[in-house]
Amino acid sequence: MMNRCAKHHRRSIRLKGYDYARPGIYFVTICVQNRECLFGNVVQGEMQLNAAGEMVVRWFAQLENKFATVQCDASICMPNHVHFVVHNRGSSVDGIDVGADLRVCPVSNAHQRLLQPRRTHGSAPTGANDDGTGVGADLCVCPVPLSQIVQWFKTMTTNEYIRGIKQKDWPRFSGKLWQRNYWEHIVRDQSEWDRIRDYIHNNPAQWDQDRLNDRKTMVREPVCEYSGENWRV
């Protein structure tokens, strides 16, 4: 009973009071379960993707096709984790442009209502293709929670990885492909955005010093503080 209760009272690593459905720019890190290196290797400071790593990169690019307000930015698939930046843009609602706001503060109730999806009377959502893409996919036309974006990415990559195990003899994983949670950072300004892009670009060259390359100190999620920048992992 104690274990079950603890499971349902885990400390959230999200920013308290912040609405992750609001437009904004987000830096995301997702780790492979147990930090298994399933996506390739770093050779002389450059990431060499295997077939599974190439699959992960393809599904990241598909975020823009699944979610109409998502714009993919910098990304890197490392041997046992991925870093990426997504811009969850606003849309025009009743002639009002709901654009990205880099200022971090909880949204008002009025703003929350403005971001709610609207459907015409009697309309029904379209069905997505089996692979989650293509004509007929259920495109989200308003900003969606970051957790939903990440969950879709995890689901699609996991499903294809399982097919790779069955059809292409990819290495098996234990339990789940991805760790239960993910780490995110809300990008505050252009300077921070530029530094994060540089960090992602240089990640393979820093692999030997990367905390996620150290499997001796297992953690469920990356820590928040690293070299004075709280978005680094």
mmCIF file with all atom_site columns, C-alpha atoms in Angstrom:
data_model
loop_
_atom_site.group_PDB
_atom_site.id
_atom_site.type_symbol
_atom_site.label_atom_id
_atom_site.label_alt_id
_atom_site.label_comp_id
_atom_site.label_asym_id
_atom_site.label_entity_id
_atom_site.label_seq_id
_atom_site.pdbx_PDB_ins_code
_atom_site.Cartn_x
_atom_site.Cartn_y
_atom_site.Cartn_z
_atom_site.occupancy
_atom_site.B_iso_or_equiv
_atom_site.pdbx_formal_charge
_atom_site.auth_seq_id
_atom_site.auth_comp_id
_atom_site.auth_asym_id
_atom_site.auth_atom_id
_atom_site.pdbx_PDB_model_num
ATOM 1   C CA . MET A 1 1   ? 0.000   0.000  0.000   1.00 0.00 ? 1   MET A CA 1
ATOM 2   C CA . MET A 1 2   ? 2.845   2.375  0.830   1.00 0.00 ? 2   MET A CA 1
ATOM 3   C CA . ASN A 1 3   ? 4.418   1.826  -2.580  1.00 0.00 ? 3   ASN A CA 1
ATOM 4   C CA . ARG A 1 4   ? 1.141   2.483  -4.360  1.00 0.00 ? 4   ARG A CA 1
ATOM 5   C CA . CYS A 1 5   ? 0.579   5.699  -2.423  1.00 0.00 ? 5   CYS A CA 1
ATOM 6   C CA . ALA A 1 6   ? 4.110   6.908  -3.107  1.00 0.00 ? 6   ALA A CA 1
ATOM 7   C CA . LYS A 1 7   ? 3.646   6.249  -6.800  1.00 0.00 ? 7   LYS A CA 1
ATOM 8   C CA . HIS A 1 8   ? 0.687   8.627  -6.904  1.00 0.00 ? 8   HIS A CA 1
ATOM 9   C CA . HIS A 1 9   ? 2.450   11.381 -4.950  1.00 0.00 ? 9   HIS A CA 1
ATOM 10  C CA . ARG A 1 10  ? 5.647   11.786 -6.930  1.00 0.00 ? 10  ARG A CA 1
ATOM 11  C CA . ARG A 1 11  ? 7.061   15.291 -6.931  1.00 0.00 ? 11  ARG A CA 1
ATOM 12  C CA . SER A 1 12  ? 6.282   17.064 -10.184 1.00 0.00 ? 12  SER A CA 1
ATOM 13  C CA . ILE A 1 13  ? 9.232   18.479 -12.108 1.00 0.00 ? 13  ILE A CA 1
ATOM 14  C CA . ARG A 1 14  ? 7.008   20.875 -14.061 1.00 0.00 ? 14  ARG A CA 1
ATOM 15  C CA . LEU A 1 15  ? 6.919   24.599 -13.266 1.00 0.00 ? 15  LEU A CA 1
ATOM 16  C CA . LYS A 1 16  ? 4.151   25.120 -10.726 1.00 0.00 ? 16  LYS A CA 1
ATOM 17  C CA . GLY A 1 17  ? 1.302   27.325 -11.962 1.00 0.00 ? 17  GLY A CA 1
ATOM 18  C CA . TYR A 1 18  ? 2.484   27.398 -15.584 1.00 0.00 ? 18  TYR A CA 1
ATOM 19  C CA . ASP A 1 19  ? 0.114   26.366 -18.379 1.00 0.00 ? 19  ASP A CA 1
ATOM 20  C CA . TYR A 1 20  ? 2.109   24.193 -20.780 1.00 0.00 ? 20  TYR A CA 1
ATOM 21  C CA . ALA A 1 21  ? -0.622  24.529 -23.409 1.00 0.00 ? 21  ALA A CA 1
ATOM 22  C CA . ARG A 1 22  ? 0.196   28.199 -23.891 1.00 0.00 ? 22  ARG A CA 1
ATOM 23  C CA . PRO A 1 23  ? 2.286   29.317 -26.861 1.00 0.00 ? 23  PRO A CA 1
ATOM 24  C CA . GLY A 1 24  ? 5.976   29.266 -26.149 1.00 0.00 ? 24  GLY A CA 1
ATOM 25  C CA . ILE A 1 25  ? 9.368   27.774 -26.934 1.00 0.00 ? 25  ILE A CA 1
ATOM 26  C CA . TYR A 1 26  ? 10.371  24.635 -25.050 1.00 0.00 ? 26  TYR A CA 1
ATOM 27  C CA . PHE A 1 27  ? 13.651  22.736 -24.710 1.00 0.00 ? 27  PHE A CA 1
ATOM 28  C CA . VAL A 1 28  ? 12.985  19.028 -24.109 1.00 0.00 ? 28  VAL A CA 1
ATOM 29  C CA . THR A 1 29  ? 15.202  16.111 -23.098 1.00 0.00 ? 29  THR A CA 1
ATOM 30  C CA . ILE A 1 30  ? 13.957  12.509 -23.173 1.00 0.00 ? 30  ILE A CA 1
ATOM 31  C CA . CYS A 1 31  ? 16.119  9.592  -22.005 1.00 0.00 ? 31  CYS A CA 1
ATOM 32  C CA . VAL A 1 32  ? 16.096  5.934  -22.989 1.00 0.00 ? 32  VAL A CA 1
ATOM 33  C CA . GLN A 1 33  ? 15.074  3.629  -20.157 1.00 0.00 ? 33  GLN A CA 1
ATOM 34  C CA . ASN A 1 34  ? 18.158  2.676  -18.099 1.00 0.00 ? 34  ASN A CA 1
ATOM 35  C CA . ARG A 1 35  ? 20.187  4.884  -20.456 1.00 0.00 ? 35  ARG A CA 1
ATOM 36  C CA . GLU A 1 36  ? 20.723  2.037  -22.891 1.00 0.00 ? 36  GLU A CA 1
ATOM 37  C CA . CYS A 1 37  ? 22.600  3.228  -25.988 1.00 0.00 ? 37  CYS A CA 1
ATOM 38  C CA . LEU A 1 38  ? 20.156  2.134  -28.698 1.00 0.00 ? 38  LEU A CA 1
ATOM 39  C CA . PHE A 1 39  ? 20.418  4.881  -31.308 1.00 0.00 ? 39  PHE A CA 1
ATOM 40  C CA . GLY A 1 40  ? 24.047  4.731  -32.454 1.00 0.00 ? 40  GLY A CA 1
ATOM 41  C CA . ASN A 1 41  ? 27.474  5.886  -31.284 1.00 0.00 ? 41  ASN A CA 1
ATOM 42  C CA . VAL A 1 42  ? 29.549  9.031  -31.017 1.00 0.00 ? 42  VAL A CA 1
ATOM 43  C CA . VAL A 1 43  ? 32.679  8.700  -33.149 1.00 0.00 ? 43  VAL A CA 1
ATOM 44  C CA . GLN A 1 44  ? 35.358  11.403 -32.967 1.00 0.00 ? 44  GLN A CA 1
ATOM 45  C CA . GLY A 1 45  ? 32.894  13.947 -31.667 1.00 0.00 ? 45  GLY A CA 1
ATOM 46  C CA . GLU A 1 46  ? 30.193  13.226 -34.247 1.00 0.00 ? 46  GLU A CA 1
ATOM 47  C CA . MET A 1 47  ? 26.958  11.312 -33.766 1.00 0.00 ? 47  MET A CA 1
ATOM 48  C CA . GLN A 1 48  ? 26.684  8.242  -36.008 1.00 0.00 ? 48  GLN A CA 1
ATOM 49  C CA . LEU A 1 49  ? 23.018  7.228  -36.050 1.00 0.00 ? 49  LEU A CA 1
ATOM 50  C CA . ASN A 1 50  ? 21.945  3.645  -36.593 1.00 0.00 ? 50  ASN A CA 1
ATOM 51  C CA . ALA A 1 51  ? 18.587  2.730  -38.151 1.00 0.00 ? 51  ALA A CA 1
ATOM 52  C CA . ALA A 1 52  ? 16.780  3.234  -34.841 1.00 0.00 ? 52  ALA A CA 1
ATOM 53  C CA . GLY A 1 53  ? 18.339  6.668  -34.396 1.00 0.00 ? 53  GLY A CA 1
ATOM 54  C CA . GLU A 1 54  ? 17.304  7.674  -37.908 1.00 0.00 ? 54  GLU A CA 1
ATOM 55  C CA . MET A 1 55  ? 13.775  6.557  -37.043 1.00 0.00 ? 55  MET A CA 1
ATOM 56  C CA . VAL A 1 56  ? 13.742  8.820  -33.977 1.00 0.00 ? 56  VAL A CA 1
ATOM 57  C CA . VAL A 1 57  ? 14.846  11.784 -36.089 1.00 0.00 ? 57  VAL A CA 1
ATOM 58  C CA . ARG A 1 58  ? 12.060  11.121 -38.606 1.00 0.00 ? 58  ARG A CA 1
ATOM 59  C CA . TRP A 1 59  ? 9.387   11.080 -35.927 1.00 0.00 ? 59  TRP A CA 1
ATOM 60  C CA . PHE A 1 60  ? 10.616  14.343 -34.454 1.00 0.00 ? 60  PHE A CA 1
ATOM 61  C CA . ALA A 1 61  ? 10.132  15.951 -37.876 1.00 0.00 ? 61  ALA A CA 1
ATOM 62  C CA . GLN A 1 62  ? 6.583   14.536 -37.982 1.00 0.00 ? 62  GLN A CA 1
ATOM 63  C CA . LEU A 1 63  ? 5.556   16.637 -34.973 1.00 0.00 ? 63  LEU A CA 1
ATOM 64  C CA . GLU A 1 64  ? 4.833   19.499 -37.377 1.00 0.00 ? 64  GLU A CA 1
ATOM 65  C CA . ASN A 1 65  ? 2.475   17.275 -39.375 1.00 0.00 ? 65  ASN A CA 1
ATOM 66  C CA . LYS A 1 66  ? 0.630   16.004 -36.311 1.00 0.00 ? 66  LYS A CA 1
ATOM 67  C CA . PHE A 1 67  ? 0.301   19.318 -34.458 1.00 0.00 ? 67  PHE A CA 1
ATOM 68  C CA . ALA A 1 68  ? -0.531  22.289 -36.666 1.00 0.00 ? 68  ALA A CA 1
ATOM 69  C CA . THR A 1 69  ? 0.864   24.849 -34.213 1.00 0.00 ? 69  THR A CA 1
ATOM 70  C CA . VAL A 1 70  ? 4.174   23.064 -33.551 1.00 0.00 ? 70  VAL A CA 1
ATOM 71  C CA . GLN A 1 71  ? 7.342   24.198 -35.286 1.00 0.00 ? 71  GLN A CA 1
ATOM 72  C CA . CYS A 1 72  ? 10.441  22.007 -34.893 1.00 0.00 ? 72  CYS A CA 1
ATOM 73  C CA . ASP A 1 73  ? 13.700  23.774 -34.129 1.00 0.00 ? 73  ASP A CA 1
ATOM 74  C CA . ALA A 1 74  ? 17.151  22.478 -33.157 1.00 0.00 ? 74  ALA A CA 1
ATOM 75  C CA . SER A 1 75  ? 17.453  18.800 -32.251 1.00 0.00 ? 75  SER A CA 1
ATOM 76  C CA . ILE A 1 76  ? 19.975  16.010 -31.715 1.00 0.00 ? 76  ILE A CA 1
ATOM 77  C CA . CYS A 1 77  ? 19.530  12.275 -31.259 1.00 0.00 ? 77  CYS A CA 1
ATOM 78  C CA . MET A 1 78  ? 22.276  10.957 -28.995 1.00 0.00 ? 78  MET A CA 1
ATOM 79  C CA . PRO A 1 79  ? 23.049  7.267  -28.228 1.00 0.00 ? 79  PRO A CA 1
ATOM 80  C CA . ASN A 1 80  ? 20.633  7.153  -25.284 1.00 0.00 ? 80  ASN A CA 1
ATOM 81  C CA . HIS A 1 81  ? 18.651  10.382 -25.280 1.00 0.00 ? 81  HIS A CA 1
ATOM 82  C CA . VAL A 1 82  ? 17.251  13.135 -27.453 1.00 0.00 ? 82  VAL A CA 1
ATOM 83  C CA . HIS A 1 83  ? 17.341  16.906 -27.093 1.00 0.00 ? 83  HIS A CA 1
ATOM 84  C CA . PHE A 1 84  ? 14.997  19.087 -29.096 1.00 0.00 ? 84  PHE A CA 1
ATOM 85  C CA . VAL A 1 85  ? 13.418  22.523 -29.169 1.00 0.00 ? 85  VAL A CA 1
ATOM 86  C CA . VAL A 1 86  ? 9.819   23.006 -30.244 1.00 0.00 ? 86  VAL A CA 1
ATOM 87  C CA . HIS A 1 87  ? 7.964   26.255 -30.801 1.00 0.00 ? 87  HIS A CA 1
ATOM 88  C CA . ASN A 1 88  ? 4.318   25.820 -29.791 1.00 0.00 ? 88  ASN A CA 1
ATOM 89  C CA . ARG A 1 89  ? 2.931   28.734 -31.770 1.00 0.00 ? 89  ARG A CA 1
ATOM 90  C CA . GLY A 1 90  ? -0.338  30.609 -31.369 1.00 0.00 ? 90  GLY A CA 1
ATOM 91  C CA . SER A 1 91  ? -3.164  30.771 -33.864 1.00 0.00 ? 91  SER A CA 1
ATOM 92  C CA . SER A 1 92  ? -5.769  33.300 -34.879 1.00 0.00 ? 92  SER A CA 1
ATOM 93  C CA . VAL A 1 93  ? -8.917  33.061 -32.780 1.00 0.00 ? 93  VAL A CA 1
ATOM 94  C CA . ASP A 1 94  ? -11.795 35.428 -33.576 1.00 0.00 ? 94  ASP A CA 1
ATOM 95  C CA . GLY A 1 95  ? -9.309  37.689 -35.364 1.00 0.00 ? 95  GLY A CA 1
ATOM 96  C CA . ILE A 1 96  ? -6.969  37.861 -32.380 1.00 0.00 ? 96  ILE A CA 1
ATOM 97  C CA . ASP A 1 97  ? -3.447  36.587 -32.960 1.00 0.00 ? 97  ASP A CA 1
ATOM 98  C CA . VAL A 1 98  ? -2.400  34.369 -30.065 1.00 0.00 ? 98  VAL A CA 1
ATOM 99  C CA . GLY A 1 99  ? 1.376   34.446 -30.487 1.00 0.00 ? 99  GLY A CA 1
ATOM 100 C CA . ALA A 1 100 ? 4.275   33.049 -28.517 1.00 0.00 ? 100 ALA A CA 1
ATOM 101 C CA . ASP A 1 101 ? 5.052   34.825 -25.270 1.00 0.00 ? 101 ASP A CA 1
ATOM 102 C CA . LEU A 1 102 ? 8.483   34.184 -23.775 1.00 0.00 ? 102 LEU A CA 1
ATOM 103 C CA . ARG A 1 103 ? 7.538   35.751 -20.444 1.00 0.00 ? 103 ARG A CA 1
ATOM 104 C CA . VAL A 1 104 ? 7.002   33.050 -17.857 1.00 0.00 ? 104 VAL A CA 1
ATOM 105 C CA . CYS A 1 105 ? 3.839   33.523 -15.830 1.00 0.00 ? 105 CYS A CA 1
ATOM 106 C CA . PRO A 1 106 ? 0.595   31.574 -15.350 1.00 0.00 ? 106 PRO A CA 1
ATOM 107 C CA . VAL A 1 107 ? -2.079  32.358 -17.919 1.00 0.00 ? 107 VAL A CA 1
ATOM 108 C CA . SER A 1 108 ? -5.288  34.069 -16.951 1.00 0.00 ? 108 SER A CA 1
ATOM 109 C CA . ASN A 1 109 ? -8.646  32.307 -17.149 1.00 0.00 ? 109 ASN A CA 1
ATOM 110 C CA . ALA A 1 110 ? -9.598  34.553 -20.058 1.00 0.00 ? 110 ALA A CA 1
ATOM 111 C CA . HIS A 1 111 ? -6.456  33.616 -21.975 1.00 0.00 ? 111 HIS A CA 1
ATOM 112 C CA . GLN A 1 112 ? -7.071  29.942 -21.221 1.00 0.00 ? 112 GLN A CA 1
ATOM 113 C CA . ARG A 1 113 ? -10.572 30.174 -22.696 1.00 0.00 ? 113 ARG A CA 1
ATOM 114 C CA . LEU A 1 114 ? -9.161  31.901 -25.759 1.00 0.00 ? 114 LEU A CA 1
ATOM 115 C CA . LEU A 1 115 ? -6.877  28.945 -26.424 1.00 0.00 ? 115 LEU A CA 1
ATOM 116 C CA . GLN A 1 116 ? -9.630  26.335 -26.205 1.00 0.00 ? 116 GLN A CA 1
ATOM 117 C CA . PRO A 1 117 ? -10.301 24.431 -29.456 1.00 0.00 ? 117 PRO A CA 1
ATOM 118 C CA . ARG A 1 118 ? -13.485 25.364 -31.282 1.00 0.00 ? 118 ARG A CA 1
ATOM 119 C CA . ARG A 1 119 ? -15.578 23.076 -33.455 1.00 0.00 ? 119 ARG A CA 1
ATOM 120 C CA . THR A 1 120 ? -18.579 23.821 -35.579 1.00 0.00 ? 120 THR A CA 1
ATOM 121 C CA . HIS A 1 121 ? -21.888 22.337 -34.500 1.00 0.00 ? 121 HIS A CA 1
ATOM 122 C CA . GLY A 1 122 ? -22.133 18.690 -35.406 1.00 0.00 ? 122 GLY A CA 1
ATOM 123 C CA . SER A 1 123 ? -18.546 18.383 -36.593 1.00 0.00 ? 123 SER A CA 1
ATOM 124 C CA . ALA A 1 124 ? -16.390 15.428 -35.708 1.00 0.00 ? 124 ALA A CA 1
ATOM 125 C CA . PRO A 1 125 ? -12.616 15.013 -35.572 1.00 0.00 ? 125 PRO A CA 1
ATOM 126 C CA . THR A 1 126 ? -10.984 13.283 -38.494 1.00 0.00 ? 126 THR A CA 1
ATOM 127 C CA . GLY A 1 127 ? -9.236  9.964  -37.957 1.00 0.00 ? 127 GLY A CA 1
ATOM 128 C CA . ALA A 1 128 ? -5.471  9.649  -38.051 1.00 0.00 ? 128 ALA A CA 1
ATOM 129 C CA . ASN A 1 129 ? -3.696  7.169  -40.283 1.00 0.00 ? 129 ASN A CA 1
ATOM 130 C CA . ASP A 1 130 ? -2.147  4.126  -38.647 1.00 0.00 ? 130 ASP A CA 1
ATOM 131 C CA . ASP A 1 131 ? 1.267   5.775  -38.661 1.00 0.00 ? 131 ASP A CA 1
ATOM 132 C CA . GLY A 1 132 ? -0.070  9.044  -37.231 1.00 0.00 ? 132 GLY A CA 1
ATOM 133 C CA . THR A 1 133 ? 0.738   11.041 -40.343 1.00 0.00 ? 133 THR A CA 1
ATOM 134 C CA . GLY A 1 134 ? -0.536  11.901 -43.785 1.00 0.00 ? 134 GLY A CA 1
ATOM 135 C CA . VAL A 1 135 ? -3.855  13.081 -45.163 1.00 0.00 ? 135 VAL A CA 1
ATOM 136 C CA . GLY A 1 136 ? -6.630  12.565 -42.666 1.00 0.00 ? 136 GLY A CA 1
ATOM 137 C CA . ALA A 1 137 ? -4.419  12.897 -39.630 1.00 0.00 ? 137 ALA A CA 1
ATOM 138 C CA . ASP A 1 138 ? -6.137  14.533 -36.657 1.00 0.00 ? 138 ASP A CA 1
ATOM 139 C CA . LEU A 1 139 ? -4.232  17.823 -36.706 1.00 0.00 ? 139 LEU A CA 1
ATOM 140 C CA . CYS A 1 140 ? -4.419  19.937 -33.579 1.00 0.00 ? 140 CYS A CA 1
ATOM 141 C CA . VAL A 1 141 ? -5.308  23.507 -34.607 1.00 0.00 ? 141 VAL A CA 1
ATOM 142 C CA . CYS A 1 142 ? -4.619  25.186 -31.267 1.00 0.00 ? 142 CYS A CA 1
ATOM 143 C CA . PRO A 1 143 ? -1.681  24.977 -28.878 1.00 0.00 ? 143 PRO A CA 1
ATOM 144 C CA . VAL A 1 144 ? -1.689  21.666 -27.016 1.00 0.00 ? 144 VAL A CA 1
ATOM 145 C CA . PRO A 1 145 ? 0.054   20.797 -23.742 1.00 0.00 ? 145 PRO A CA 1
ATOM 146 C CA . LEU A 1 146 ? 3.729   19.998 -24.082 1.00 0.00 ? 146 LEU A CA 1
ATOM 147 C CA . SER A 1 147 ? 3.073   16.693 -22.328 1.00 0.00 ? 147 SER A CA 1
ATOM 148 C CA . GLN A 1 148 ? 0.752   15.663 -25.162 1.00 0.00 ? 148 GLN A CA 1
ATOM 149 C CA . ILE A 1 149 ? 3.414   16.494 -27.756 1.00 0.00 ? 149 ILE A CA 1
ATOM 150 C CA . VAL A 1 150 ? 6.025   14.460 -25.877 1.00 0.00 ? 150 VAL A CA 1
ATOM 151 C CA . GLN A 1 151 ? 3.655   11.551 -25.279 1.00 0.00 ? 151 GLN A CA 1
ATOM 152 C CA . TRP A 1 152 ? 2.787   11.317 -28.984 1.00 0.00 ? 152 TRP A CA 1
ATOM 153 C CA . PHE A 1 153 ? 6.497   11.343 -29.876 1.00 0.00 ? 153 PHE A CA 1
ATOM 154 C CA . LYS A 1 154 ? 7.201   8.611  -27.318 1.00 0.00 ? 154 LYS A CA 1
ATOM 155 C CA . THR A 1 155 ? 4.291   6.485  -28.524 1.00 0.00 ? 155 THR A CA 1
ATOM 156 C CA . MET A 1 156 ? 5.138   6.665  -32.228 1.00 0.00 ? 156 MET A CA 1
ATOM 157 C CA . THR A 1 157 ? 8.854   5.998  -31.726 1.00 0.00 ? 157 THR A CA 1
ATOM 158 C CA . THR A 1 158 ? 8.148   3.133  -29.326 1.00 0.00 ? 158 THR A CA 1
ATOM 159 C CA . ASN A 1 159 ? 5.719   1.493  -31.752 1.00 0.00 ? 159 ASN A CA 1
ATOM 160 C CA . GLU A 1 160 ? 8.187   1.676  -34.629 1.00 0.00 ? 160 GLU A CA 1
ATOM 161 C CA . TYR A 1 161 ? 11.051  0.487  -32.450 1.00 0.00 ? 161 TYR A CA 1
ATOM 162 C CA . ILE A 1 162 ? 9.007   -2.581 -31.515 1.00 0.00 ? 162 ILE A CA 1
ATOM 163 C CA . ARG A 1 163 ? 8.439   -3.245 -35.230 1.00 0.00 ? 163 ARG A CA 1
ATOM 164 C CA . GLY A 1 164 ? 12.199  -2.909 -35.708 1.00 0.00 ? 164 GLY A CA 1
ATOM 165 C CA . ILE A 1 165 ? 12.798  -5.559 -33.040 1.00 0.00 ? 165 ILE A CA 1
ATOM 166 C CA . LYS A 1 166 ? 10.406  -7.972 -34.739 1.00 0.00 ? 166 LYS A CA 1
ATOM 167 C CA . GLN A 1 167 ? 11.350  -7.288 -38.360 1.00 0.00 ? 167 GLN A CA 1
ATOM 168 C CA . LYS A 1 168 ? 14.946  -5.995 -38.307 1.00 0.00 ? 168 LYS A CA 1
ATOM 169 C CA . ASP A 1 169 ? 16.454  -7.573 -35.198 1.00 0.00 ? 169 ASP A CA 1
ATOM 170 C CA . TRP A 1 170 ? 17.002  -4.252 -33.396 1.00 0.00 ? 170 TRP A CA 1
ATOM 171 C CA . PRO A 1 171 ? 18.294  -4.609 -29.807 1.00 0.00 ? 171 PRO A CA 1
ATOM 172 C CA . ARG A 1 172 ? 15.540  -5.288 -27.308 1.00 0.00 ? 172 ARG A CA 1
ATOM 173 C CA . PHE A 1 173 ? 14.750  -2.887 -24.472 1.00 0.00 ? 173 PHE A CA 1
ATOM 174 C CA . SER A 1 174 ? 13.659  -3.668 -20.946 1.00 0.00 ? 174 SER A CA 1
ATOM 175 C CA . GLY A 1 175 ? 10.091  -2.683 -20.051 1.00 0.00 ? 175 GLY A CA 1
ATOM 176 C CA . LYS A 1 176 ? 9.806   0.659  -21.831 1.00 0.00 ? 176 LYS A CA 1
ATOM 177 C CA . LEU A 1 177 ? 11.817  2.338  -24.565 1.00 0.00 ? 177 LEU A CA 1
ATOM 178 C CA . TRP A 1 178 ? 11.763  5.745  -22.840 1.00 0.00 ? 178 TRP A CA 1
ATOM 179 C CA . GLN A 1 179 ? 11.984  6.755  -19.209 1.00 0.00 ? 179 GLN A CA 1
ATOM 180 C CA . ARG A 1 180 ? 8.666   7.554  -17.559 1.00 0.00 ? 180 ARG A CA 1
ATOM 181 C CA . ASN A 1 181 ? 9.181   11.309 -17.424 1.00 0.00 ? 181 ASN A CA 1
ATOM 182 C CA . TYR A 1 182 ? 10.979  13.949 -19.450 1.00 0.00 ? 182 TYR A CA 1
ATOM 183 C CA . TRP A 1 183 ? 12.839  17.150 -18.654 1.00 0.00 ? 183 TRP A CA 1
ATOM 184 C CA . GLU A 1 184 ? 11.826  20.499 -20.118 1.00 0.00 ? 184 GLU A CA 1
ATOM 185 C CA . HIS A 1 185 ? 12.812  24.138 -19.944 1.00 0.00 ? 185 HIS A CA 1
ATOM 186 C CA . ILE A 1 186 ? 10.745  27.159 -20.986 1.00 0.00 ? 186 ILE A CA 1
ATOM 187 C CA . VAL A 1 187 ? 12.959  29.374 -23.138 1.00 0.00 ? 187 VAL A CA 1
ATOM 188 C CA . ARG A 1 188 ? 12.870  32.910 -21.721 1.00 0.00 ? 188 ARG A CA 1
ATOM 189 C CA . ASP A 1 189 ? 14.616  35.051 -24.344 1.00 0.00 ? 189 ASP A CA 1
ATOM 190 C CA . GLN A 1 190 ? 16.528  35.063 -27.629 1.00 0.00 ? 190 GLN A CA 1
ATOM 191 C CA . SER A 1 191 ? 19.937  34.889 -25.942 1.00 0.00 ? 191 SER A CA 1
ATOM 192 C CA . GLU A 1 192 ? 18.962  31.766 -24.031 1.00 0.00 ? 192 GLU A CA 1
ATOM 193 C CA . TRP A 1 193 ? 17.458  30.280 -27.196 1.00 0.00 ? 193 TRP A CA 1
ATOM 194 C CA . ASP A 1 194 ? 20.768  30.808 -29.034 1.00 0.00 ? 194 ASP A CA 1
ATOM 195 C CA . ARG A 1 195 ? 22.774  29.203 -26.215 1.00 0.00 ? 195 ARG A CA 1
ATOM 196 C CA . ILE A 1 196 ? 20.488  26.177 -26.154 1.00 0.00 ? 196 ILE A CA 1
ATOM 197 C CA . ARG A 1 197 ? 20.861  25.750 -29.917 1.00 0.00 ? 197 ARG A CA 1
ATOM 198 C CA . ASP A 1 198 ? 24.649  25.853 -29.530 1.00 0.00 ? 198 ASP A CA 1
ATOM 199 C CA . TYR A 1 199 ? 24.471  23.331 -26.680 1.00 0.00 ? 199 TYR A CA 1
ATOM 200 C CA . ILE A 1 200 ? 22.418  20.934 -28.836 1.00 0.00 ? 200 ILE A CA 1
ATOM 201 C CA . HIS A 1 201 ? 24.748  21.362 -31.812 1.00 0.00 ? 201 HIS A CA 1
ATOM 202 C CA . ASN A 1 202 ? 27.841  20.707 -29.677 1.00 0.00 ? 202 ASN A CA 1
ATOM 203 C CA . ASN A 1 203 ? 26.351  17.807 -27.681 1.00 0.00 ? 203 ASN A CA 1
ATOM 204 C CA . PRO A 1 204 ? 28.183  15.007 -29.575 1.00 0.00 ? 204 PRO A CA 1
ATOM 205 C CA . ALA A 1 205 ? 31.548  16.733 -29.094 1.00 0.00 ? 205 ALA A CA 1
ATOM 206 C CA . GLN A 1 206 ? 30.836  16.838 -25.327 1.00 0.00 ? 206 GLN A CA 1
ATOM 207 C CA . TRP A 1 207 ? 29.705  13.207 -25.079 1.00 0.00 ? 207 TRP A CA 1
ATOM 208 C CA . ASP A 1 208 ? 32.616  12.094 -22.903 1.00 0.00 ? 208 ASP A CA 1
ATOM 209 C CA . GLN A 1 209 ? 31.602  14.669 -20.277 1.00 0.00 ? 209 GLN A CA 1
ATOM 210 C CA . ASP A 1 210 ? 27.841  14.236 -20.723 1.00 0.00 ? 210 ASP A CA 1
ATOM 211 C CA . ARG A 1 211 ? 26.029  13.328 -17.513 1.00 0.00 ? 211 ARG A CA 1
ATOM 212 C CA . LEU A 1 212 ? 23.684  11.078 -19.477 1.00 0.00 ? 212 LEU A CA 1
ATOM 213 C CA . ASN A 1 213 ? 26.722  9.072  -20.631 1.00 0.00 ? 213 ASN A CA 1
ATOM 214 C CA . ASP A 1 214 ? 27.490  8.109  -17.021 1.00 0.00 ? 214 ASP A CA 1
ATOM 215 C CA . ARG A 1 215 ? 25.423  4.994  -16.348 1.00 0.00 ? 215 ARG A CA 1
ATOM 216 C CA . LYS A 1 216 ? 27.023  4.465  -12.925 1.00 0.00 ? 216 LYS A CA 1
ATOM 217 C CA . THR A 1 217 ? 24.828  7.147  -11.331 1.00 0.00 ? 217 THR A CA 1
ATOM 218 C CA . MET A 1 218 ? 21.327  6.299  -12.455 1.00 0.00 ? 218 MET A CA 1
ATOM 219 C CA . VAL A 1 219 ? 18.611  8.914  -12.023 1.00 0.00 ? 219 VAL A CA 1
ATOM 220 C CA . ARG A 1 220 ? 15.036  8.933  -13.246 1.00 0.00 ? 220 ARG A CA 1
ATOM 221 C CA . GLU A 1 221 ? 15.240  12.416 -14.722 1.00 0.00 ? 221 GLU A CA 1
ATOM 222 C CA . PRO A 1 222 ? 18.157  14.763 -15.458 1.00 0.00 ? 222 PRO A CA 1
ATOM 223 C CA . VAL A 1 223 ? 18.997  17.230 -12.713 1.00 0.00 ? 223 VAL A CA 1
ATOM 224 C CA . CYS A 1 224 ? 18.212  20.916 -13.122 1.00 0.00 ? 224 CYS A CA 1
ATOM 225 C CA . GLU A 1 225 ? 21.568  22.512 -12.358 1.00 0.00 ? 225 GLU A CA 1
ATOM 226 C CA . TYR A 1 226 ? 24.607  22.118 -14.583 1.00 0.00 ? 226 TYR A CA 1
ATOM 227 C CA . SER A 1 227 ? 27.492  24.523 -15.107 1.00 0.00 ? 227 SER A CA 1
ATOM 228 C CA . GLY A 1 228 ? 25.409  27.494 -13.944 1.00 0.00 ? 228 GLY A CA 1
ATOM 229 C CA . GLU A 1 229 ? 22.715  27.033 -16.617 1.00 0.00 ? 229 GLU A CA 1
ATOM 230 C CA . ASN A 1 230 ? 19.526  25.455 -15.266 1.00 0.00 ? 230 ASN A CA 1
ATOM 231 C CA . TRP A 1 231 ? 18.443  24.202 -18.710 1.00 0.00 ? 231 TRP A CA 1
ATOM 232 C CA . ARG A 1 232 ? 21.524  22.049 -19.262 1.00 0.00 ? 232 ARG A CA 1
ATOM 233 C CA . VAL A 1 233 ? 21.594  18.309 -18.648 1.00 0.00 ? 233 VAL A CA 1
#
